[in-house]
Amino acid sequence: MCVSNAELSDSESTLEPKLRLVHQNGLDFEVPSRSMFDGSPSRRAFLKAAVAAGGAAALSACLDRAPADPVPSGTAEFDTLPDRQHAWNDVCATDEHGNVEVPYHHVLLYLDVSGSGPPTKTERATVERAFHVLDRAYERTHEGLIWSVGYSPRYFKRFDESLPAEIDLPEPRALSPFETPEFDRQDALVHLAADRADVVLEAEQALLGERDEANGVAVETDLSGVFSVADRRTGFVGAGLPAKHQSDLNGIPDGNPVPEQSPLFMGFKAGFAKNQATEDYVTIADGPFAGGTTKHVANLRQRLRDWYDEEDQYHRIMKLFSPGHAEQGLVEGIGENLGDDSGIDTMLDRIRDDAEAFGHVGHAQKAARANRDADGNVKLLRRHFESADDDVAALHFPSLQRGISDFEAVREAMNGTDLTEIPTIRQRVNNGILEYIFVKHRGNFLVPPRRLRALPTPTGDAPMPNE
Ligand code: HEM
């Protein structure tokens, strides 16, 4: 959804004020508002639209509706912040089963370093000072702001030296025989995430030098002299948001089929704690980038007409989880009853039998085959969220792992090409959810430890401003 303007108007039919969103194409609609932090789907719908629109007008629309609650402040005691930029789990909300819920609102800023060649020490100092503004301004929690910055293989090519051999960071490539993605080779990716839309927007503008203060902290330094914005993508996740936006989006059929409580467009929960790698597991253990991780970010378009119009819940469960899940009735509704474990591990050995007997294999069932190490540990930490950029239903799929090869292996397993020798399984039909998702972008990034987050060299040097 693109929103060129957003304003409040009073409802005549209810005591609640209503939001009026005015689209670029001149159409408008109203969404009833509740208190700023009631977390209601309609409230978050408005904020999601504002994040997608970006810019000063969107921010001021959010700020006009700013809650009485202040945004918790950050710290100038930078050493108290974790060295792992990807240490998000402890500062995210969790559900009643202990599953981590990433914040509601997200902005992905793809940045290019303005000059050619290696960045200077002065540029590094500028970048670190700009990042310090965010550290000072916002508590590093979902109620404040959680964020990270990563660097691409192309960024590291600016230097004469190479990354250490143990850093597994290839250029992005097509990971299935049936995809033709654009490759994200921008120098850096800043990922901003917060429960409050006004926070992600304000943080973005502070970084880009478009405002003088952020949550009461002066923006003394910003990134604008060092980086330019090559691309900006937005998203949202959480119960209610996909349902609220379904009627406006290409890729979602008429009839509002997305369940109200689903955090994702496809109608189910994902990211159960026991099916996720730990942050420890995805952390690079040795070398100059110890404490860092690698991040693959895919962007997938979703076309869910047949998903909702031709499949029933039984077959959706079969395709997303496994035939065993459908047969045994393991998934109720959006899958809340699964607790902290999808239960997929008991379904792996039977995948070929399932293909023969049911004519289907499950998405999680296929992917999990490559997502365990020899000791049974899960390899990938998925932190995906939905997108309505350009009025298209899509998924931003950031995945953290020690090395990009781990991601590539899981994606290959998810392709299920090995299963197509069974007559009922075609490359994109009866093969998990491949019929409904289309990869548009892929990018690989190294997320260095915090001490190296400002324009690191491949050998792990990034002097702080006070050095
Ligand atoms: C619209 C797209 C997608 C949806 C709706 C989706 C949904 C799900 C769901 C519901 C599960 C089972 C619950 C869980 O363990 O989280 C799952 C598992 C998983 N998915 Fe996806 N997924 C999508 C795309 C992808 C992509 C692109 C990948 C890339 C490799 C992927 C990798 C995985 C992995 C690794 C698992 C865990 C399997 C295990 O237990 O090891 N998914 N997904």
Coordinates of C-alpha atoms and ligand atoms in Angstrom, one line a residue:
M1 CA 0.0 0.0 0.0
C2 CA 1.4 3.4 -0.9
V3 CA 0.1 6.2 1.2
S4 CA 0.8 9.7 0.1
N5 CA -1.0 11.4 3.0
A6 CA -2.6 10.2 6.2
E7 CA -4.8 12.1 8.5
L8 CA -7.3 11.6 11.3
S9 CA -11.0 12.3 11.0
D10 CA -13.8 11.8 13.5
S11 CA -16.3 9.1 13.1
E12 CA -19.9 10.1 13.1
S13 CA -21.1 6.6 14.0
T14 CA -18.9 5.8 16.9
L15 CA -17.2 7.6 19.7
E16 CA -13.9 6.3 18.5
P17 CA -11.9 8.6 16.2
K18 CA -11.2 7.1 12.8
L19 CA -8.2 7.3 10.6
R20 CA -8.6 8.3 7.0
L21 CA -5.8 7.1 4.8
V22 CA -5.6 8.9 1.5
H23 CA -3.9 6.8 -1.2
Q24 CA -1.8 8.0 -4.0
N25 CA -4.4 7.0 -6.5
G26 CA -6.9 9.2 -4.7
L27 CA -8.9 6.4 -3.1
D28 CA -9.3 6.5 0.6
F29 CA -10.8 4.3 3.3
E30 CA -11.3 4.5 7.0
V31 CA -10.0 2.3 9.8
P32 CA -11.4 2.7 13.3
S33 CA -8.6 3.5 15.8
R34 CA -8.2 2.5 19.4
S35 CA -5.7 3.5 21.9
M36 CA -2.2 3.9 20.6
F37 CA -0.8 0.7 22.1
D38 CA -3.8 -1.5 22.2
G39 CA -2.1 -3.6 19.5
S40 CA -5.4 -4.0 17.7
P41 CA -5.2 -5.1 14.1
S42 CA -6.8 -1.9 12.8
R43 CA -4.4 0.3 14.8
R44 CA -1.4 -1.7 13.5
A45 CA -2.9 -1.6 10.0
F46 CA -2.7 2.1 10.0
L47 CA 0.9 2.1 11.3
K48 CA 1.9 -0.5 8.7
A49 CA 0.6 1.7 6.0
A50 CA 2.6 4.6 7.4
V51 CA 5.8 2.6 7.5
A52 CA 5.4 1.5 3.9
A53 CA 4.9 5.1 2.8
G54 CA 7.9 6.4 4.8
G55 CA 9.0 10.0 4.7
A56 CA 8.2 13.0 6.9
A57 CA 4.4 12.9 6.2
A58 CA 4.1 9.3 7.4
L59 CA 6.2 10.0 10.5
S60 CA 4.2 13.0 11.4
A61 CA 1.0 11.0 10.9
C62 CA 2.4 8.5 13.4
L63 CA 3.5 11.2 15.8
D64 CA 0.2 12.9 15.7
R65 CA -1.1 9.7 17.1
A66 CA 1.8 9.2 19.5
P67 CA 0.8 7.4 22.7
A68 CA 1.1 8.9 26.1
D69 CA 3.7 6.3 26.9
P70 CA 7.2 7.6 26.1
V71 CA 9.4 5.4 24.0
P72 CA 12.0 3.9 26.3
S73 CA 15.4 5.6 26.0
G74 CA 18.7 4.0 25.0
T75 CA 22.1 4.3 26.7
A76 CA 25.3 6.1 26.2
E77 CA 27.0 3.2 28.1
F78 CA 27.7 1.5 24.8
D79 CA 29.7 -1.3 26.4
T80 CA 26.6 -2.5 28.1
L81 CA 25.1 -3.4 24.7
P82 CA 25.7 -6.9 23.5
D83 CA 28.5 -7.5 21.1
R84 CA 26.2 -9.7 19.0
Q85 CA 24.1 -7.4 16.8
H86 CA 21.9 -10.4 16.2
A87 CA 21.1 -11.0 19.9
W88 CA 17.5 -10.2 19.5
N89 CA 15.7 -13.1 21.2
D90 CA 16.1 -11.7 24.8
V91 CA 14.7 -8.3 23.8
C92 CA 11.8 -9.5 21.6
A93 CA 8.4 -10.4 23.0
T94 CA 7.6 -14.1 23.4
D95 CA 4.3 -15.9 23.3
E96 CA 2.9 -18.1 26.0
H97 CA 5.0 -21.1 24.7
G98 CA 8.3 -19.2 24.7
N99 CA 8.3 -18.7 20.9
V100 CA 10.1 -15.4 20.0
E101 CA 7.9 -12.9 18.2
V102 CA 9.9 -10.4 16.1
P103 CA 8.6 -6.8 16.3
Y104 CA 5.6 -5.7 14.4
H105 CA 7.2 -3.2 12.0
H106 CA 10.3 -3.5 9.9
V107 CA 12.3 -1.4 7.5
L108 CA 15.1 -2.8 5.4
L109 CA 17.5 -0.1 4.1
Y110 CA 19.8 -1.2 1.4
L111 CA 22.7 1.2 1.3
D112 CA 25.7 1.9 -1.0
V113 CA 28.9 3.6 0.1
S114 CA 29.1 6.8 -1.9
G115 CA 32.7 6.6 -3.0
S116 CA 34.6 3.8 -4.7
G117 CA 37.4 2.0 -3.0
P118 CA 37.8 1.3 0.7
P119 CA 36.2 3.7 3.2
T120 CA 38.3 6.0 5.2
K121 CA 38.8 6.1 9.0
T122 CA 36.8 9.4 9.0
E123 CA 33.9 7.7 7.3
R124 CA 34.0 4.9 9.7
A125 CA 34.0 7.3 12.6
T126 CA 31.0 9.1 11.1
V127 CA 29.1 5.9 10.7
E128 CA 29.8 4.8 14.2
R129 CA 28.6 8.1 15.6
A130 CA 25.5 7.9 13.5
F131 CA 24.8 4.5 15.0
H132 CA 25.5 5.8 18.5
V133 CA 22.5 8.1 18.0
L134 CA 20.2 5.1 17.8
D135 CA 22.0 3.5 20.8
R136 CA 21.3 6.6 22.8
A137 CA 17.8 7.2 21.6
Y138 CA 16.1 3.9 21.9
E139 CA 16.1 1.1 24.5
R140 CA 17.3 -2.0 22.7
T141 CA 14.0 -3.9 23.0
H142 CA 10.9 -4.4 20.9
E143 CA 9.3 -1.5 22.8
G144 CA 12.2 0.7 21.8
L145 CA 14.2 -0.3 18.7
I146 CA 16.1 -3.4 17.7
W147 CA 18.4 -3.2 14.7
S148 CA 21.5 -4.5 12.9
V149 CA 23.7 -3.7 10.0
G150 CA 25.3 -6.2 7.6
Y151 CA 27.8 -5.9 4.7
S152 CA 27.7 -7.7 1.4
P153 CA 30.5 -9.7 -0.4
R154 CA 30.7 -6.8 -2.9
Y155 CA 31.4 -4.3 -0.1
F156 CA 34.4 -6.4 1.0
K157 CA 35.7 -6.4 -2.6
R158 CA 36.5 -2.7 -2.1
F159 CA 39.6 -3.8 -0.1
D160 CA 42.9 -5.3 -1.3
E161 CA 42.6 -7.9 1.5
S162 CA 40.1 -10.7 1.5
L163 CA 37.8 -12.0 4.2
P164 CA 39.2 -14.8 6.2
A165 CA 38.7 -18.2 4.5
E166 CA 36.4 -19.4 7.3
I167 CA 33.8 -16.6 6.6
D168 CA 31.3 -18.3 4.4
L169 CA 29.9 -15.4 2.4
P170 CA 29.5 -16.1 -1.3
E171 CA 27.8 -13.7 -3.7
P172 CA 24.0 -14.4 -3.9
R173 CA 22.9 -16.9 -6.6
A174 CA 19.8 -18.6 -7.8
L175 CA 19.0 -21.4 -5.4
S176 CA 16.5 -23.3 -7.5
P177 CA 16.3 -24.3 -11.1
F178 CA 13.0 -22.4 -11.5
E179 CA 13.9 -18.9 -10.1
T180 CA 15.4 -15.8 -11.6
P181 CA 15.9 -13.4 -8.7
E182 CA 17.5 -10.0 -8.8
F183 CA 20.6 -10.1 -6.6
D184 CA 21.0 -7.6 -3.9
R185 CA 24.6 -6.5 -4.0
Q186 CA 24.3 -3.2 -2.3
D187 CA 27.1 -2.5 0.2
A188 CA 25.2 -2.7 3.4
L189 CA 21.8 -3.6 4.8
V190 CA 20.4 -1.9 7.9
H191 CA 17.4 -3.7 9.4
L192 CA 15.3 -1.7 11.8
A193 CA 12.6 -3.4 13.8
A194 CA 10.2 -2.1 16.5
D195 CA 6.7 -2.6 17.8
R196 CA 6.0 1.0 17.2
A197 CA 5.8 2.3 13.6
D198 CA 6.8 5.8 14.6
V199 CA 10.0 4.4 16.0
V200 CA 11.2 2.6 12.9
L201 CA 10.3 5.7 10.8
E202 CA 12.0 8.1 13.2
A203 CA 15.1 5.9 13.5
E204 CA 15.3 5.7 9.7
Q205 CA 15.1 9.5 9.3
A206 CA 17.6 10.0 12.0
L207 CA 20.1 7.7 10.3
L208 CA 19.5 9.5 7.0
G209 CA 19.9 13.0 8.5
E210 CA 16.3 13.9 7.8
R211 CA 15.6 15.1 11.3
D212 CA 17.4 16.8 14.1
E213 CA 16.4 14.6 17.0
A214 CA 15.3 11.1 17.7
N215 CA 13.4 10.3 20.9
G216 CA 14.9 13.4 22.5
V217 CA 18.5 12.7 21.4
A218 CA 20.2 15.2 19.1
V219 CA 21.1 13.7 15.7
E220 CA 24.6 15.1 15.6
T221 CA 25.9 12.8 13.0
D222 CA 24.1 10.8 10.2
L223 CA 24.9 8.4 7.4
S224 CA 24.1 10.8 4.5
G225 CA 27.6 11.8 3.7
V226 CA 28.8 8.2 3.6
F227 CA 25.9 6.1 2.3
S228 CA 23.2 6.6 -0.3
V229 CA 19.9 4.7 -0.1
A230 CA 19.8 2.1 -3.0
D231 CA 16.5 0.5 -1.9
R232 CA 14.0 0.7 0.9
R233 CA 11.7 -2.2 1.7
T234 CA 9.2 -2.5 4.6
G235 CA 7.1 -5.1 6.3
F236 CA 5.1 -6.2 9.3
V237 CA 4.3 -9.4 11.1
G238 CA 1.9 -10.4 13.9
A239 CA -1.6 -11.6 14.6
G240 CA -4.1 -9.5 12.8
L241 CA -1.9 -7.5 10.4
P242 CA -2.0 -9.9 7.4
A243 CA -5.8 -10.3 7.7
K244 CA -6.3 -6.5 8.0
H245 CA -4.4 -5.9 4.7
Q246 CA -5.6 -8.8 2.6
S247 CA -8.3 -7.0 0.8
D248 CA -5.9 -4.5 -0.8
L249 CA -3.2 -6.8 -2.0
N250 CA -2.3 -8.4 -5.3
G251 CA -1.7 -12.1 -4.5
I252 CA -4.6 -12.5 -2.0
P253 CA -7.9 -13.6 -3.5
D254 CA -11.3 -11.9 -2.7
G255 CA -13.2 -13.0 0.3
N256 CA -10.7 -12.1 3.0
P257 CA -9.5 -15.7 3.5
V258 CA -6.5 -14.9 5.7
P259 CA -7.5 -15.9 9.3
E260 CA -7.8 -13.0 11.7
Q261 CA -5.3 -14.3 14.2
S262 CA -2.6 -15.4 11.7
P263 CA 0.7 -13.6 11.8
L264 CA 1.4 -14.6 8.2
F265 CA -0.5 -14.4 4.9
M266 CA -0.6 -18.2 4.5
G267 CA -2.7 -18.6 7.6
F268 CA -0.3 -20.3 10.0
K269 CA 2.3 -19.5 12.7
A270 CA 5.9 -20.1 12.0
G271 CA 9.1 -19.9 13.9
F272 CA 8.5 -22.4 16.8
A273 CA 11.3 -22.2 19.3
K274 CA 12.4 -25.8 18.8
N275 CA 12.5 -25.4 15.1
Q276 CA 14.8 -22.4 15.2
A277 CA 18.6 -22.3 15.7
T278 CA 19.8 -20.7 18.9
E279 CA 21.7 -17.4 18.6
D280 CA 24.7 -19.2 20.0
Y281 CA 24.5 -21.7 17.2
V282 CA 24.4 -19.2 14.3
T283 CA 27.3 -17.2 15.8
I284 CA 30.7 -17.2 14.2
A285 CA 32.9 -18.6 16.9
D286 CA 36.5 -17.7 15.8
G287 CA 38.5 -15.2 13.9
P288 CA 38.2 -11.5 13.6
F289 CA 34.4 -11.6 13.1
A290 CA 33.8 -13.8 16.1
G291 CA 30.4 -12.8 17.6
G292 CA 29.0 -12.1 14.1
T293 CA 26.8 -14.1 11.9
T294 CA 25.7 -14.3 8.2
K295 CA 22.3 -13.2 6.9
H296 CA 20.6 -14.3 3.8
V297 CA 17.6 -12.1 2.8
A298 CA 15.2 -13.4 0.2
N299 CA 12.1 -11.6 -1.0
L300 CA 9.3 -13.8 -2.2
R301 CA 6.1 -12.8 -3.9
Q302 CA 3.1 -14.8 -2.8
R303 CA 0.2 -15.7 -5.1
L304 CA -2.4 -17.3 -2.8
R305 CA -5.5 -17.5 -4.9
D306 CA -5.3 -21.3 -5.4
W307 CA -3.9 -21.7 -1.8
Y308 CA -7.2 -20.3 -0.5
D309 CA -9.7 -21.0 -3.3
E310 CA -8.7 -24.5 -4.3
E311 CA -7.2 -26.0 -1.2
D312 CA -8.9 -26.9 2.0
Q313 CA -7.4 -26.7 5.5
Y314 CA -6.4 -30.4 5.4
H315 CA -4.4 -29.9 2.3
R316 CA -2.9 -26.6 3.4
I317 CA -1.6 -28.4 6.5
M318 CA -0.3 -31.2 4.3
K319 CA 1.6 -28.8 2.1
L320 CA 3.0 -26.5 4.7
F321 CA 3.8 -29.0 7.4
S322 CA 3.5 -32.6 6.2
P323 CA 0.9 -35.2 5.2
G324 CA 1.3 -36.8 8.7
H325 CA 0.3 -33.5 10.3
A326 CA -2.8 -33.5 8.2
E327 CA -3.7 -37.1 8.7
Q328 CA -3.1 -37.1 12.4
G329 CA -4.9 -33.8 12.9
L330 CA -1.9 -32.2 14.6
V331 CA -2.5 -28.6 13.6
E332 CA -5.5 -26.7 14.9
G333 CA -6.4 -23.3 13.4
I334 CA -3.2 -21.3 12.8
G335 CA -1.1 -23.9 14.7
E336 CA -1.1 -22.3 18.1
N337 CA -1.7 -25.7 19.7
L338 CA 1.7 -26.9 18.5
G339 CA 3.3 -25.1 21.4
D340 CA 7.0 -24.6 20.9
D341 CA 7.7 -27.4 18.4
S342 CA 6.1 -28.1 15.0
G343 CA 6.7 -31.8 15.5
I344 CA 8.3 -32.1 12.1
D345 CA 11.2 -34.3 13.3
T346 CA 9.0 -37.4 13.4
M347 CA 7.9 -36.8 9.8
L348 CA 11.3 -36.7 8.1
D349 CA 12.1 -40.4 7.5
R350 CA 8.7 -41.0 5.9
I351 CA 8.8 -38.3 3.3
R352 CA 9.1 -40.7 0.3
D353 CA 6.4 -42.9 1.7
D354 CA 4.2 -39.8 2.1
A355 CA 4.9 -38.8 -1.4
E356 CA 3.7 -42.2 -2.6
A357 CA 0.8 -42.5 -0.3
F358 CA -0.6 -38.9 -0.2
G359 CA 0.8 -37.5 -3.4
H360 CA 2.3 -34.6 -1.5
V361 CA 5.3 -33.6 0.6
G362 CA 5.3 -30.8 3.2
H363 CA 7.3 -27.6 3.1
A364 CA 8.6 -27.9 6.7
Q365 CA 9.2 -31.6 6.2
K366 CA 11.4 -31.0 3.2
A367 CA 13.4 -28.1 4.6
A368 CA 14.0 -29.8 8.0
R369 CA 15.9 -32.6 6.2
A370 CA 18.9 -30.3 5.8
N371 CA 18.2 -28.1 8.8
R372 CA 19.8 -30.4 11.5
D373 CA 23.5 -31.0 12.2
A374 CA 24.8 -34.4 13.2
D375 CA 23.8 -33.8 16.8
G376 CA 20.3 -32.8 15.9
N377 CA 20.8 -29.0 16.4
V378 CA 18.8 -26.7 14.1
K379 CA 21.0 -24.7 11.8
L380 CA 18.9 -21.7 10.6
L381 CA 17.4 -18.9 12.7
R382 CA 14.5 -17.5 10.6
R383 CA 13.2 -14.0 11.2
H384 CA 10.8 -13.5 8.4
F385 CA 8.0 -10.9 8.1
E386 CA 5.4 -10.0 5.5
S387 CA 5.3 -7.1 3.1
A388 CA 2.7 -5.1 1.2
D389 CA 5.2 -2.9 -0.7
D390 CA 3.8 -1.9 -4.1
D391 CA 0.5 -3.5 -3.1
V392 CA 1.9 -7.0 -3.6
A393 CA 1.7 -9.7 -0.9
A394 CA 5.3 -10.8 -0.3
L395 CA 7.6 -12.2 2.3
H396 CA 10.9 -10.8 3.4
F397 CA 12.9 -13.8 4.5
P398 CA 16.0 -13.0 6.6
S399 CA 17.7 -16.1 7.8
L400 CA 20.7 -16.2 10.1
Q401 CA 23.3 -19.0 10.1
R402 CA 27.0 -19.5 10.7
G403 CA 27.6 -19.7 7.0
I404 CA 25.6 -19.0 3.8
S405 CA 26.2 -22.6 2.7
D406 CA 23.9 -23.8 5.5
F407 CA 21.1 -21.7 4.1
E408 CA 21.8 -22.8 0.5
A409 CA 21.6 -26.5 1.6
V410 CA 18.3 -26.0 3.4
R411 CA 16.8 -24.2 0.4
E412 CA 18.0 -27.0 -1.9
A413 CA 16.2 -29.5 0.4
M414 CA 13.1 -27.3 0.3
N415 CA 13.2 -27.4 -3.5
G416 CA 12.5 -31.1 -3.3
T417 CA 14.0 -31.7 -6.7
D418 CA 15.2 -35.1 -5.4
L419 CA 11.5 -36.1 -4.8
T420 CA 10.3 -35.4 -8.3
E421 CA 11.3 -38.9 -9.4
I422 CA 8.2 -39.9 -7.6
P423 CA 5.5 -39.4 -10.3
T424 CA 3.0 -37.4 -8.2
I425 CA 5.6 -34.9 -7.1
R426 CA 6.4 -32.2 -9.7
Q427 CA 8.9 -29.5 -9.3
R428 CA 6.3 -26.9 -8.2
V429 CA 3.2 -29.0 -7.8
N430 CA 2.4 -31.2 -4.8
N431 CA 5.8 -30.1 -3.6
G432 CA 5.2 -28.1 -0.4
I433 CA 4.3 -24.5 -1.0
L434 CA 6.5 -23.9 -4.1
E435 CA 3.4 -23.4 -6.3
Y436 CA 2.6 -20.2 -4.4
I437 CA 5.9 -18.5 -3.8
F438 CA 8.1 -16.7 -6.3
V439 CA 11.6 -15.5 -5.4
K440 CA 12.2 -11.9 -6.5
H441 CA 15.4 -11.0 -4.6
R442 CA 18.3 -12.7 -2.9
G443 CA 21.2 -11.1 -1.0
N444 CA 23.9 -12.2 1.4
F445 CA 25.4 -10.2 4.2
L446 CA 27.9 -10.5 7.0
V447 CA 26.5 -9.1 10.2
P448 CA 29.7 -8.3 12.1
P449 CA 29.9 -8.1 15.9
R450 CA 28.9 -4.6 17.2
R451 CA 32.5 -3.6 17.7
L452 CA 33.0 -3.9 13.9
R453 CA 29.7 -2.6 12.7
A454 CA 31.0 0.6 11.2
L455 CA 32.4 -0.1 7.7
P456 CA 34.7 -3.0 8.8
T457 CA 37.7 -4.1 6.8
P458 CA 37.9 -7.8 5.8
T459 CA 40.6 -8.3 8.4
G460 CA 38.3 -7.1 11.2
D461 CA 39.4 -3.5 11.7
A462 CA 37.0 -0.7 12.3
P463 CA 38.3 2.0 14.7
M464 CA 35.8 3.6 17.0
P465 CA 35.5 7.4 16.9
N466 CA 37.3 7.8 20.2
E467 CA 40.4 5.9 19.0
Ligands
HEM1 C1 5.6 -17.6 2.3 C2 6.6 -18.3 2.6 C3 6.8 -19.3 3.7 C4 5.9 -19.6 4.7 C5 4.5 -19.1 4.9 C6 6.6 -20.5 5.6 C7 6.0 -21.1 6.7 C8 6.6 -22.1 7.4 C9 5.9 -22.9 8.5 C10 4.5 -22.7 8.9 C11 6.8 -23.7 9.0 C12 6.6 -24.8 10.1 C13 6.7 -24.1 11.4 C14 8.1 -23.7 11.7 O1 9.0 -24.5 12.0 O2 8.4 -22.5 11.7 C15 8.1 -23.5 8.2 C16 9.2 -24.2 8.5 C17 10.4 -23.9 7.9 N1 10.6 -23.1 6.8 FE1 9.2 -22.0 5.9 N2 7.8 -20.7 5.1 C18 8.0 -20.0 4.0 C19 9.1 -19.9 3.3 C20 10.3 -20.5 3.6 C21 11.5 -20.3 2.8 C22 11.7 -19.4 1.6 C23 12.5 -21.0 3.4 C24 13.9 -21.1 3.0 C25 14.7 -22.0 3.1 C26 11.9 -21.7 4.6 C27 12.5 -22.5 5.4 C28 11.9 -23.1 6.5 C29 12.6 -23.9 7.4 C30 14.1 -24.2 7.5 C31 11.7 -24.4 8.3 C32 11.9 -25.3 9.6 C33 11.9 -26.7 9.3 C34 12.6 -27.4 10.5 O3 11.9 -27.7 11.5 O4 13.8 -27.5 10.5 N3 10.6 -21.3 4.6 N4 7.9 -22.6 7.3

